[in-house]
Amino acid sequence: MRVLVPFKIVADLDLLRGKKWTITNNRPEDPAFVKKIINPYDESALELALKLADNCNKHGLETELHALTIDKKQADLFLKKLIATGYNLASRFDCAVDLQFNPSAKAALIAAYLEKFGPFDLIIMGMQSSDEDNAKTPYLTAEETGWPCISGITGFNGCETGSIRVFSVNDQGTIEQTIHPPYILVVGNAPNAYLRIPTLKAIKTAAEKEIKIINLETFNITPDQLNTKVDPDLIDLVAVDNSRKSLLIEGPSAEEKVSLLYDKYLKGRLSSL
Amino acid sequence: MRFKVIINACSPVFLRRVEEVCAFIDAHKTLFRVNHYTDAEALVFYSQEDVEEQLAEKLPFRKIKLIKLKHYQPEPILYALEELEGQNPADLYIFTGDLAGNELAVRFASRMKSSSLVAVEKLDRQQGNMIGSKKVYSGNLLGSFHFIKKPYCLSLARGMNRIETSLPRQKKNINYFDYSTYNDERVPVQCREISKTEEQCFDKAQFVIAVGRGAGNREAVAHLERISRQLGAELGVSRPVVMNAWAPLNRLIGASGNVIAPDICLALAVSGSPPFYYGIENSKLIIAVNTDKEAPLVKAADLVIIDDYKVIIEELCKLIVKSN
Ligand SMILES: Cc1cc2nc3c(=O)[nH]c(=O)nc-3n(C[C@H](O)[C@H](O)[C@H](O)COP(=O)(O)OP(=O)(O)OC[C@H]3O[C@@H](n4cnc5c(N)ncnc54)[C@H](O)[C@@H]3O)c2cc1C
């Protein structure tokens, strides 16, 4: 089974919460200065693919895992780490075009990769990224490829026959489905899916492995073709202000603080509930 | 402007989504040039015959297309939408604020070669252009997007305002369509509902105890669940608590979980990052208990206690139990 996991490196926006943001030309400057991480939903997708491979191997089914990101050299460290965790191939689309808020272009590049380096059986991807919050790329990839997709994935199992049992949670409830690839599986809030930590030995071996670098020329795509795919277009960005009264309840001990909270603010409210 | 709404009635909580859509329409009456949400035209997908009458009764729109499916699958819905709407599309389609709404809005727009935007909070017309606003950068920023190609397809943000809706049956014009025989060998060979979404646990909750990663471990969260029950509160949790499997997914609060609006939200050991805050911002009173006075929730709460949550909740429990 050949599995492609497209993922994105993002700024760890949890480090910027509560801070004042600076916006220039409809782009925030701040994310550039904080630590980078794998987008949380993509991290789950990457780990679930590894779990699927573990499961397939148990049933004697071979798997080949590809990790793909569209990024600059900063991504190489993450790609090496993914090789160390068990990915057979790590590819980087070196694309000089700014693809922020252009999910259609990203889907087109993923589809182009699929066509050139396929066939693949599965694409597993996170449902949205923490910065753009488009929540569109997986669905546009489904449309580009003509593959069906399932969203809200929380886990899956490989079966002996090559079909896969897929678990998802959506508005309807928790659903179990048995699918035959090809499929796009869109990962939601999946418990126990933090990316595994590779061994030191695996990290050393991975350091020597090559990362596959590809670019637009590989696919005869021009930057203009990607730029025309921006729709809708981001025209304004403003900071969200969530502040409230923030009244500090103080006292010499926890007991006194709670007593103050209860007597003054909670007792009446609780009794009227 | 000709607009239509798309409802997935295969979901047991579809009526709450309908109420969100109706509130959105009413908030944009001038833009849509309607007097009332009932003026909207709706395409409603459902999967069980016995709900047909209930749907006809409850859906609050004058013009309804009721479309029967075998069970919820995006593929037959997209197929039906293309067939029913492709030739003469409306200017705008409103999809619901859930995963199905997001997926269908994006994929239908892609087939119509038009614009789509997910999790929209507001629409506006500026110099003849249609502008949709939504949160970006993990809820830290609000982005405004210019829709370029019609038909514009948007899904609503999760947990938007709701209004109570009704329309007498005789005022509705309902047409029935059957796509239950749609056959696509790619769609799942087996589909089993493990559990149905029940009436959401937070719907009627007036007191919610929201617990974050700072709780420390599964046992601590289980203990807080017992305390919540004892105090008559519902337990909500942040994403890391779910990711660590310390609590089930249906307890998740935030942009990708439940959006709650209780009278009191007591937030214990939660930092208050924007995606979490989105889920509690409609609470009347937010009380933050955190050891870190720099945690973002400290500024975004009404009342703040800087202390260890364990001591605070034990003390509070004693007081509440004593006074009962
Ligand atoms: C696209 C996307 C969507 C997301 N959607 C959601 C969502 O819907 N809901 C959600 O919750 N998150 C969501 N997140 C994750 C979100 O960004 C944060 O990572 C998460 O909310 C942080 O959870 P937390 O506050 O529990 O953990 P942390 O940020 O780790 O905070 C723990 C807090 O506990 C405090 N603490 C520790 N010990 C104690 C103690 N003994 N007593 C008192 N205080 C203590 C600490 O000071 C800290 O402030 C999303 C992220 C992305 C990228």
GROMACS .gro file of N, CA and C in nm, chain A residues 13-14 17-18 21 28 40-41 44 100-101 130-134 136 139-140 143 146 148-149 151-152 167 169-180 183 189-192 194 230-240 242-249 254-255 257-259 261-262 265-266 269-270 273, chain B residues 10 12-13 17 72-73 75 98-99 103 106-107 110-111 115-116 118 131 134 136-138 140-146 148-149 186-197 239 242-245 249 252 256 263 271 273 277 281 283-284 286 296 298-304 306-307 311 315-316 319-320 323:
model
  450
   13LEU      N    1   0.171   2.891   1.685
   13LEU     CA    2   0.093   3.011   1.718
   13LEU      C    3   0.052   3.016   1.865
   14ASP      N    4   0.061   2.902   1.934
   14ASP     CA    5   0.032   2.904   2.078
   14ASP      C    6   0.132   2.995   2.150
   17ARG      N    7  -0.007   3.367   2.148
   17ARG     CA    8  -0.139   3.403   2.197
   17ARG      C    9  -0.129   3.512   2.303
   18GLY      N   10  -0.225   3.600   2.297
   18GLY     CA   11  -0.226   3.711   2.391
   18GLY      C   12  -0.129   3.823   2.353
   21TRP      N   13  -0.032   4.177   1.758
   21TRP     CA   14   0.015   4.134   1.626
   21TRP      C   15   0.043   4.255   1.537
   28PRO      N   16   0.065   3.890   0.870
   28PRO     CA   17   0.121   3.920   1.002
   28PRO      C   18   0.272   3.895   1.003
   40PRO      N   19  -0.054   2.097   1.376
   40PRO     CA   20  -0.105   1.993   1.465
   40PRO      C   21  -0.191   1.885   1.398
   41TYR      N   22  -0.280   1.924   1.307
   41TYR     CA   23  -0.363   1.821   1.242
   41TYR      C   24  -0.281   1.734   1.146
   44SER      N   25  -0.099   1.468   1.339
   44SER     CA   26  -0.185   1.350   1.363
   44SER      C   27  -0.192   1.264   1.237
  100GLN      N   28   0.030   3.122   0.054
  100GLN     CA   29  -0.060   3.148   0.166
  100GLN      C   30  -0.198   3.184   0.111
  101PHE      N   31  -0.300   3.131   0.171
  101PHE     CA   32  -0.439   3.154   0.131
  101PHE      C   33  -0.464   3.119  -0.016
  130SER      N   34  -0.302   2.566   1.110
  130SER     CA   35  -0.326   2.661   1.219
  130SER      C   36  -0.310   2.806   1.174
  131ASP      N   37  -0.239   2.830   1.065
  131ASP     CA   38  -0.220   2.970   1.026
  131ASP      C   39  -0.329   3.017   0.929
  132GLU      N   40  -0.337   2.951   0.813
  132GLU     CA   41  -0.436   3.000   0.716
  132GLU      C   42  -0.578   2.965   0.756
  133ASP      N   43  -0.596   2.852   0.825
  133ASP     CA   44  -0.731   2.809   0.864
  133ASP      C   45  -0.824   2.796   0.744
  134ASN      N   46  -0.769   2.764   0.625
  134ASN     CA   47  -0.855   2.753   0.507
  134ASN      C   48  -0.952   2.636   0.519
  136LYS      N   49  -0.953   2.378   0.338
  136LYS     CA   50  -1.002   2.349   0.204
  136LYS      C   51  -0.912   2.253   0.126
  139TYR      N   52  -1.015   1.885   0.054
  139TYR     CA   53  -1.134   1.870  -0.031
  139TYR      C   54  -1.104   1.908  -0.176
  140LEU      N   55  -1.020   2.010  -0.192
  140LEU     CA   56  -0.983   2.049  -0.328
  140LEU      C   57  -0.895   1.940  -0.391
  143GLU      N   58  -1.118   1.684  -0.527
  143GLU     CA   59  -1.175   1.725  -0.655
  143GLU      C   60  -1.073   1.718  -0.768
  146GLY      N   61  -1.019   1.341  -0.822
  146GLY     CA   62  -1.138   1.261  -0.847
  146GLY      C   63  -1.152   1.148  -0.746
  148PRO      N   64  -1.261   0.983  -0.380
  148PRO     CA   65  -1.355   1.012  -0.271
  148PRO      C   66  -1.281   1.043  -0.142
  149CYS      N   67  -1.346   1.108  -0.051
  149CYS     CA   68  -1.276   1.135   0.075
  149CYS      C   69  -1.369   1.123   0.194
  151SER      N   70  -1.400   1.279   0.595
  151SER     CA   71  -1.341   1.376   0.687
  151SER      C   72  -1.369   1.339   0.831
  152GLY      N   73  -1.300   1.406   0.923
  152GLY     CA   74  -1.318   1.382   1.066
  152GLY      C   75  -1.256   1.250   1.111
  167PHE      N   76  -1.236   0.504   1.103
  167PHE     CA   77  -1.324   0.560   1.205
  167PHE      C   78  -1.325   0.712   1.190
  169VAL      N   79  -1.544   1.092   1.315
  169VAL     CA   80  -1.645   1.157   1.400
  169VAL      C   81  -1.691   1.283   1.329
  170ASN      N   82  -1.821   1.294   1.309
  170ASN     CA   83  -1.874   1.418   1.253
  170ASN      C   84  -2.004   1.451   1.326
  171ASP      N   85  -2.080   1.544   1.273
  171ASP     CA   86  -2.204   1.587   1.337
  171ASP      C   87  -2.299   1.471   1.364
  172GLN      N   88  -2.286   1.369   1.280
  172GLN     CA   89  -2.377   1.257   1.285
  172GLN      C   90  -2.346   1.164   1.402
  173GLY      N   91  -2.220   1.154   1.436
  173GLY     CA   92  -2.176   1.064   1.543
  173GLY      C   93  -2.044   1.000   1.506
  174THR      N   94  -2.019   0.882   1.564
  174THR     CA   95  -1.896   0.809   1.532
  174THR      C   96  -1.930   0.702   1.430
  175ILE      N   97  -1.855   0.699   1.322
  175ILE     CA   98  -1.890   0.610   1.212
  175ILE      C   99  -1.771   0.521   1.178
  176GLU      N  100  -1.800   0.394   1.151
  176GLU     CA  101  -1.696   0.302   1.106
  176GLU      C  102  -1.728   0.265   0.962
  177GLN      N  103  -1.630   0.278   0.874
  177GLN     CA  104  -1.654   0.245   0.733
  177GLN      C  105  -1.541   0.158   0.682
  178THR      N  106  -1.574   0.067   0.594
  178THR     CA  107  -1.469  -0.013   0.531
  178THR      C  108  -1.453   0.037   0.388
  179ILE      N  109  -1.333   0.078   0.355
  179ILE     CA  110  -1.312   0.138   0.223
  179ILE      C  111  -1.208   0.059   0.144
  180HIS      N  112  -1.219   0.071   0.013
  180HIS     CA  113  -1.115   0.019  -0.075
  180HIS      C  114  -1.044   0.137  -0.137
  183TYR      N  115  -0.833   0.652  -0.170
  183TYR     CA  116  -0.916   0.737  -0.085
  183TYR      C  117  -0.833   0.853  -0.029
  189ASN      N  118  -0.977   1.560   1.501
  189ASN     CA  119  -0.920   1.554   1.636
  189ASN      C  120  -0.900   1.407   1.675
  190ALA      N  121  -0.786   1.355   1.643
  190ALA     CA  122  -0.758   1.213   1.666
  190ALA      C  123  -0.681   1.195   1.796
  191PRO      N  124  -0.741   1.125   1.893
  191PRO     CA  125  -0.669   1.105   2.020
  191PRO      C  126  -0.546   1.017   2.000
  192ASN      N  127  -0.451   1.032   2.088
  192ASN     CA  128  -0.329   0.950   2.086
  192ASN      C  129  -0.259   0.952   1.951
  194TYR      N  130  -0.006   1.193   1.862
  194TYR     CA  131   0.113   1.279   1.858
  194TYR      C  132   0.222   1.202   1.785
  230VAL      N  133  -0.596   3.198  -0.691
  230VAL     CA  134  -0.639   3.261  -0.565
  230VAL      C  135  -0.785   3.304  -0.575
  231ASP      N  136  -0.871   3.241  -0.499
  231ASP     CA  137  -1.013   3.277  -0.498
  231ASP      C  138  -1.079   3.205  -0.382
  232PRO      N  139  -1.133   3.272  -0.284
  232PRO     CA  140  -1.141   3.417  -0.270
  232PRO      C  141  -1.008   3.476  -0.224
  233ASP      N  142  -1.003   3.608  -0.239
  233ASP     CA  143  -0.878   3.679  -0.219
  233ASP      C  144  -0.881   3.750  -0.083
  234LEU      N  145  -0.775   3.733  -0.005
  234LEU     CA  146  -0.769   3.799   0.126
  234LEU      C  147  -0.747   3.949   0.106
  235ILE      N  148  -0.837   4.032   0.157
  235ILE     CA  149  -0.821   4.176   0.134
  235ILE      C  150  -0.798   4.254   0.263
  236ASP      N  151  -0.821   4.191   0.377
  236ASP     CA  152  -0.800   4.265   0.502
  236ASP      C  153  -0.776   4.168   0.617
  237LEU      N  154  -0.695   4.213   0.712
  237LEU     CA  155  -0.663   4.130   0.827
  237LEU      C  156  -0.657   4.220   0.949
  238VAL      N  157  -0.736   4.187   1.051
  238VAL     CA  158  -0.730   4.268   1.174
  238VAL      C  159  -0.721   4.177   1.296
  239ALA      N  160  -0.659   4.229   1.401
  239ALA     CA  161  -0.645   4.149   1.523
  239ALA      C  162  -0.778   4.136   1.594
  240VAL      N  163  -0.799   4.022   1.657
  240VAL     CA  164  -0.924   3.999   1.732
  240VAL      C  165  -0.898   4.035   1.878
  242ASN      N  166  -1.017   3.991   2.248
  242ASN     CA  167  -1.106   3.911   2.332
  242ASN      C  168  -1.112   3.960   2.475
  243SER      N  169  -1.056   4.076   2.503
  243SER     CA  170  -1.037   4.111   2.644
  243SER      C  171  -1.170   4.134   2.718
  244ARG      N  172  -1.171   4.097   2.845
  244ARG     CA  173  -1.285   4.121   2.936
  244ARG      C  174  -1.233   4.196   3.057
  245LYS      N  175  -1.319   4.203   3.161
  245LYS     CA  176  -1.283   4.283   3.279
  245LYS      C  177  -1.155   4.237   3.348
  246SER      N  178  -1.135   4.108   3.356
  246SER     CA  179  -1.015   4.049   3.415
  246SER      C  180  -0.991   4.097   3.559
  247LEU      N  181  -1.091   4.078   3.640
  247LEU     CA  182  -1.081   4.124   3.779
  247LEU      C  183  -1.008   4.018   3.863
  248LEU      N  184  -0.898   4.058   3.923
  248LEU     CA  185  -0.816   3.963   3.998
  248LEU      C  186  -0.872   3.946   4.139
  249ILE      N  187  -0.898   3.821   4.176
  249ILE     CA  188  -0.947   3.795   4.312
  249ILE      C  189  -0.826   3.760   4.398
  254ALA      N  190  -0.560   3.048   4.953
  254ALA     CA  191  -0.654   2.997   4.852
  254ALA      C  192  -0.795   2.997   4.910
  255GLU      N  193  -0.804   2.958   5.035
  255GLU     CA  194  -0.934   2.947   5.101
  255GLU      C  195  -1.007   3.082   5.097
  257LYS      N  196  -0.949   3.335   4.892
  257LYS     CA  197  -0.983   3.376   4.755
  257LYS      C  198  -1.112   3.308   4.710
  258VAL      N  199  -1.122   3.179   4.740
  258VAL     CA  200  -1.241   3.104   4.698
  258VAL      C  201  -1.364   3.156   4.771
  259SER      N  202  -1.346   3.186   4.898
  259SER     CA  203  -1.457   3.235   4.978
  259SER      C  204  -1.510   3.367   4.918
  261LEU      N  205  -1.471   3.468   4.604
  261LEU     CA  206  -1.532   3.435   4.474
  261LEU      C  207  -1.674   3.382   4.494
  262TYR      N  208  -1.687   3.293   4.588
  262TYR     CA  209  -1.816   3.229   4.610
  262TYR      C  210  -1.920   3.329   4.661
  265TYR      N  211  -1.959   3.645   4.391
  265TYR     CA  212  -1.993   3.627   4.249
  265TYR      C  213  -2.068   3.499   4.216
  266LEU      N  214  -2.053   3.395   4.298
  266LEU     CA  215  -2.108   3.267   4.256
  266LEU      C  216  -2.239   3.227   4.325
  269ARG      N  217  -2.559   3.347   4.169
  269ARG     CA  218  -2.576   3.290   4.034
  269ARG      C  219  -2.611   3.142   4.041
  270LEU      N  220  -2.537   3.069   4.126
  270LEU     CA  221  -2.561   2.924   4.135
  270LEU      C  222  -2.700   2.894   4.188
  273LEU      N  223  -2.966   2.904   3.914
  273LEU     CA  224  -2.956   2.815   3.796
  273LEU      C  225  -3.065   2.709   3.799
  283CYS      N  226  -2.930   1.424   0.754
  283CYS     CA  227  -2.889   1.290   0.800
  283CYS      C  228  -2.830   1.303   0.940
  285PRO      N  229  -2.831   1.393   1.325
  285PRO     CA  230  -2.937   1.405   1.426
  285PRO      C  231  -2.949   1.545   1.486
  286VAL      N  232  -2.846   1.627   1.467
  286VAL     CA  233  -2.854   1.762   1.523
  286VAL      C  234  -2.876   1.867   1.413
  290ARG      N  235  -2.846   2.321   1.336
  290ARG     CA  236  -2.775   2.384   1.222
  290ARG      C  237  -2.872   2.473   1.142
  345TYR      N  238  -2.571   0.922   0.465
  345TYR     CA  239  -2.489   1.039   0.436
  345TYR      C  240  -2.358   1.001   0.369
  346GLN      N  241  -2.334   1.053   0.254
  346GLN     CA  242  -2.207   1.042   0.183
  346GLN      C  243  -2.193   1.169   0.102
  348GLU      N  244  -2.039   1.211  -0.175
  348GLU     CA  245  -2.041   1.190  -0.321
  348GLU      C  246  -2.183   1.201  -0.380
  371ASP      N  247  -2.054   2.286   1.004
  371ASP     CA  248  -2.001   2.159   1.056
  371ASP      C  249  -1.910   2.099   0.949
  372LEU      N  250  -1.853   1.982   0.978
  372LEU     CA  251  -1.758   1.922   0.883
  372LEU      C  252  -1.822   1.897   0.747
  376GLU      N  253  -1.701   2.056   0.385
  376GLU     CA  254  -1.661   1.972   0.272
  376GLU      C  255  -1.748   2.000   0.150
  379VAL      N  256  -1.688   2.347  -0.023
  379VAL     CA  257  -1.563   2.354  -0.100
  379VAL      C  258  -1.572   2.270  -0.227
  380ARG      N  259  -1.626   2.151  -0.214
  380ARG     CA  260  -1.626   2.061  -0.330
  380ARG      C  261  -1.731   2.101  -0.434
  383SER      N  262  -1.587   2.389  -0.618
  383SER     CA  263  -1.483   2.344  -0.709
  383SER      C  264  -1.547   2.291  -0.838
  384ARG      N  265  -1.657   2.219  -0.824
  384ARG     CA  266  -1.724   2.166  -0.944
  384ARG      C  267  -1.790   2.278  -1.027
  388SER      N  268  -1.605   3.042  -0.615
  388SER     CA  269  -1.537   3.072  -0.488
  388SER      C  270  -1.599   2.999  -0.371
  389SER      N  271  -1.516   2.954  -0.279
  389SER     CA  272  -1.571   2.898  -0.155
  389SER      C  273  -1.493   2.950  -0.035
  391VAL      N  274  -1.478   2.880   0.404
  391VAL     CA  275  -1.523   2.793   0.512
  391VAL      C  276  -1.525   2.871   0.644
  404ILE      N  277  -1.797   4.024   0.032
  404ILE     CA  278  -1.684   4.001   0.121
  404ILE      C  279  -1.729   3.910   0.236
  407LYS      N  280  -1.386   3.573   0.829
  407LYS     CA  281  -1.367   3.452   0.909
  407LYS      C  282  -1.237   3.463   0.988
  409VAL      N  283  -0.876   3.364   1.115
  409VAL     CA  284  -0.757   3.296   1.061
  409VAL      C  285  -0.645   3.304   1.164
  410TYR      N  286  -0.533   3.242   1.134
  410TYR     CA  287  -0.420   3.238   1.228
  410TYR      C  288  -0.467   3.194   1.367
  411SER      N  289  -0.530   3.077   1.369
  411SER     CA  290  -0.577   3.015   1.494
  411SER      C  291  -0.665   3.108   1.575
  413ASN      N  292  -0.651   3.425   1.604
  413ASN     CA  293  -0.590   3.549   1.649
  413ASN      C  294  -0.631   3.668   1.563
  414LEU      N  295  -0.662   3.640   1.435
  414LEU     CA  296  -0.692   3.749   1.341
  414LEU      C  297  -0.824   3.721   1.269
  415LEU      N  298  -0.887   3.830   1.224
  415LEU     CA  299  -1.008   3.817   1.143
  415LEU      C  300  -0.972   3.857   1.000
  416GLY      N  301  -0.994   3.766   0.906
  416GLY     CA  302  -0.961   3.793   0.767
  416GLY      C  303  -1.085   3.825   0.688
  417SER      N  304  -1.075   3.922   0.596
  417SER     CA  305  -1.187   3.949   0.505
  417SER      C  306  -1.146   3.903   0.366
  418PHE      N  307  -1.235   3.827   0.304
  418PHE     CA  308  -1.204   3.767   0.174
  418PHE      C  309  -1.303   3.812   0.070
  419HIS      N  310  -1.250   3.846  -0.046
  419HIS     CA  311  -1.333   3.890  -0.158
  419HIS      C  312  -1.366   3.768  -0.246
  421ILE      N  313  -1.470   3.589  -0.569
  421ILE     CA  314  -1.451   3.634  -0.707
  421ILE      C  315  -1.555   3.572  -0.802
  422LYS      N  316  -1.564   3.440  -0.800
  422LYS     CA  317  -1.652   3.378  -0.901
  422LYS      C  318  -1.780   3.321  -0.840
  459ARG      N  319  -1.698   0.350  -0.557
  459ARG     CA  320  -1.587   0.397  -0.474
  459ARG      C  321  -1.631   0.427  -0.331
  460VAL      N  322  -1.759   0.450  -0.311
  460VAL     CA  323  -1.800   0.485  -0.174
  460VAL      C  324  -1.799   0.360  -0.087
  461PRO      N  325  -1.785   0.378   0.044
  461PRO     CA  326  -1.754   0.265   0.132
  461PRO      C  327  -1.842   0.143   0.114
  462VAL      N  328  -1.775   0.028   0.123
  462VAL     CA  329  -1.849  -0.096   0.107
  462VAL      C  330  -1.931  -0.128   0.232
  463GLN      N  331  -1.885  -0.079   0.344
  463GLN     CA  332  -1.960  -0.102   0.468
  463GLN      C  333  -1.962   0.026   0.549
  464CYS      N  334  -2.073   0.055   0.612
  464CYS     CA  335  -2.081   0.177   0.690
  464CYS      C  336  -2.164   0.148   0.814
  465ARG      N  337  -2.107   0.172   0.930
  465ARG     CA  338  -2.178   0.137   1.055
  465ARG      C  339  -2.168   0.255   1.150
  466GLU      N  340  -2.282   0.294   1.203
  466GLU     CA  341  -2.280   0.402   1.301
  466GLU      C  342  -2.246   0.344   1.437
  467ILE      N  343  -2.134   0.383   1.494
  467ILE     CA  344  -2.096   0.327   1.624
  467ILE      C  345  -2.175   0.398   1.734
  468SER      N  346  -2.182   0.527   1.724
  468SER     CA  347  -2.269   0.599   1.818
  468SER      C  348  -2.324   0.721   1.749
  469LYS      N  349  -2.446   0.755   1.783
  469LYS     CA  350  -2.514   0.870   1.724
  469LYS      C  351  -2.489   0.991   1.812
  470THR      N  352  -2.477   1.107   1.751
  470THR     CA  353  -2.466   1.226   1.832
  470THR      C  354  -2.600   1.246   1.902
  512ARG      N  355  -0.831   2.089   2.364
  512ARG     CA  356  -0.787   1.989   2.266
  512ARG      C  357  -0.677   1.897   2.320
  515VAL      N  358  -0.819   1.605   2.498
  515VAL     CA  359  -0.876   1.504   2.408
  515VAL      C  360  -0.764   1.426   2.339
  516MET      N  361  -0.662   1.500   2.293
  516MET     CA  362  -0.552   1.436   2.220
  516MET      C  363  -0.479   1.334   2.309
  517ASN      N  364  -0.473   1.364   2.438
  517ASN     CA  365  -0.409   1.270   2.531
  517ASN      C  366  -0.504   1.160   2.575
  518ALA      N  367  -0.625   1.163   2.521
  518ALA     CA  368  -0.729   1.064   2.555
  518ALA      C  369  -0.762   1.066   2.705
  522LEU      N  370  -1.396   1.289   2.288
  522LEU     CA  371  -1.401   1.400   2.191
  522LEU      C  372  -1.528   1.484   2.205
  525LEU      N  373  -1.497   1.815   2.387
  525LEU     CA  374  -1.406   1.921   2.338
  525LEU      C  375  -1.478   2.054   2.322
  529SER      N  376  -1.293   2.380   1.699
  529SER     CA  377  -1.315   2.251   1.632
  529SER      C  378  -1.398   2.157   1.720
  536ASP      N  379  -2.414   3.019   3.178
  536ASP     CA  380  -2.409   3.137   3.264
  536ASP      C  381  -2.270   3.149   3.327
  544SER      N  382  -0.496   2.757   2.910
  544SER     CA  383  -0.424   2.882   2.880
  544SER      C  384  -0.515   2.983   2.810
  546SER      N  385  -0.600   2.976   2.456
  546SER     CA  386  -0.559   3.011   2.319
  546SER      C  387  -0.686   3.040   2.237
  550TYR      N  388  -1.079   2.963   2.316
  550TYR     CA  389  -1.161   3.076   2.362
  550TYR      C  390  -1.287   3.092   2.275
  554GLU      N  391  -1.649   3.197   2.442
  554GLU     CA  392  -1.664   3.344   2.447
  554GLU      C  393  -1.807   3.391   2.468
  556SER      N  394  -1.999   3.272   2.695
  556SER     CA  395  -2.036   3.249   2.835
  556SER      C  396  -2.062   3.384   2.901
  557LYS      N  397  -2.160   3.385   2.993
  557LYS     CA  398  -2.191   3.514   3.057
  557LYS      C  399  -2.079   3.554   3.153
  559ILE      N  400  -1.694   3.434   3.282
  559ILE     CA  401  -1.579   3.343   3.268
  559ILE      C  402  -1.486   3.363   3.387
  569PRO      N  403  -0.311   3.385   2.842
  569PRO     CA  404  -0.404   3.474   2.770
  569PRO      C  405  -0.544   3.479   2.830
  571VAL      N  406  -0.628   3.498   3.124
  571VAL     CA  407  -0.635   3.591   3.237
  571VAL      C  408  -0.694   3.725   3.190
  572LYS      N  409  -0.651   3.770   3.072
  572LYS     CA  410  -0.704   3.897   3.019
  572LYS      C  411  -0.845   3.880   2.963
  573ALA      N  412  -0.875   3.758   2.921
  573ALA     CA  413  -1.002   3.737   2.851
  573ALA      C  414  -1.112   3.685   2.943
  574ALA      N  415  -1.084   3.680   3.074
  574ALA     CA  416  -1.185   3.631   3.169
  574ALA      C  417  -1.246   3.748   3.244
  575ASP      N  418  -1.360   3.725   3.310
  575ASP     CA  419  -1.419   3.830   3.393
  575ASP      C  420  -1.353   3.829   3.530
  576LEU      N  421  -1.331   3.710   3.583
  576LEU     CA  422  -1.272   3.697   3.716
  576LEU      C  423  -1.152   3.603   3.707
  577VAL      N  424  -1.050   3.634   3.786
  577VAL     CA  425  -0.926   3.556   3.775
  577VAL      C  426  -0.874   3.519   3.913
  579ILE      N  427  -0.522   3.350   4.058
  579ILE     CA  428  -0.391   3.296   4.025
  579ILE      C  429  -0.353   3.199   4.137
  580ASP      N  430  -0.365   3.072   4.107
  580ASP     CA  431  -0.337   2.969   4.208
  580ASP      C  432  -0.343   2.832   4.143
  584VAL      N  433  -0.625   2.313   4.452
  584VAL     CA  434  -0.665   2.370   4.581
  584VAL      C  435  -0.794   2.449   4.566
  588GLU      N  436  -1.159   2.368   4.752
  588GLU     CA  437  -1.219   2.468   4.842
  588GLU      C  438  -1.359   2.507   4.795
  589LEU      N  439  -1.370   2.526   4.664
  589LEU     CA  440  -1.499   2.568   4.609
  589LEU      C  441  -1.603   2.458   4.630
  592LEU      N  442  -1.739   2.464   4.979
  592LEU     CA  443  -1.834   2.573   5.002
  592LEU      C  444  -1.970   2.545   4.939
  593ILE      N  445  -1.966   2.497   4.814
  593ILE     CA  446  -2.094   2.475   4.744
  593ILE      C  447  -2.172   2.362   4.812
  596SER      N  448  -2.324   2.479   5.140
  596SER     CA  449  -2.439   2.569   5.131
  596SER      C  450  -2.563   2.500   5.074
   0.00000   0.00000   0.00000
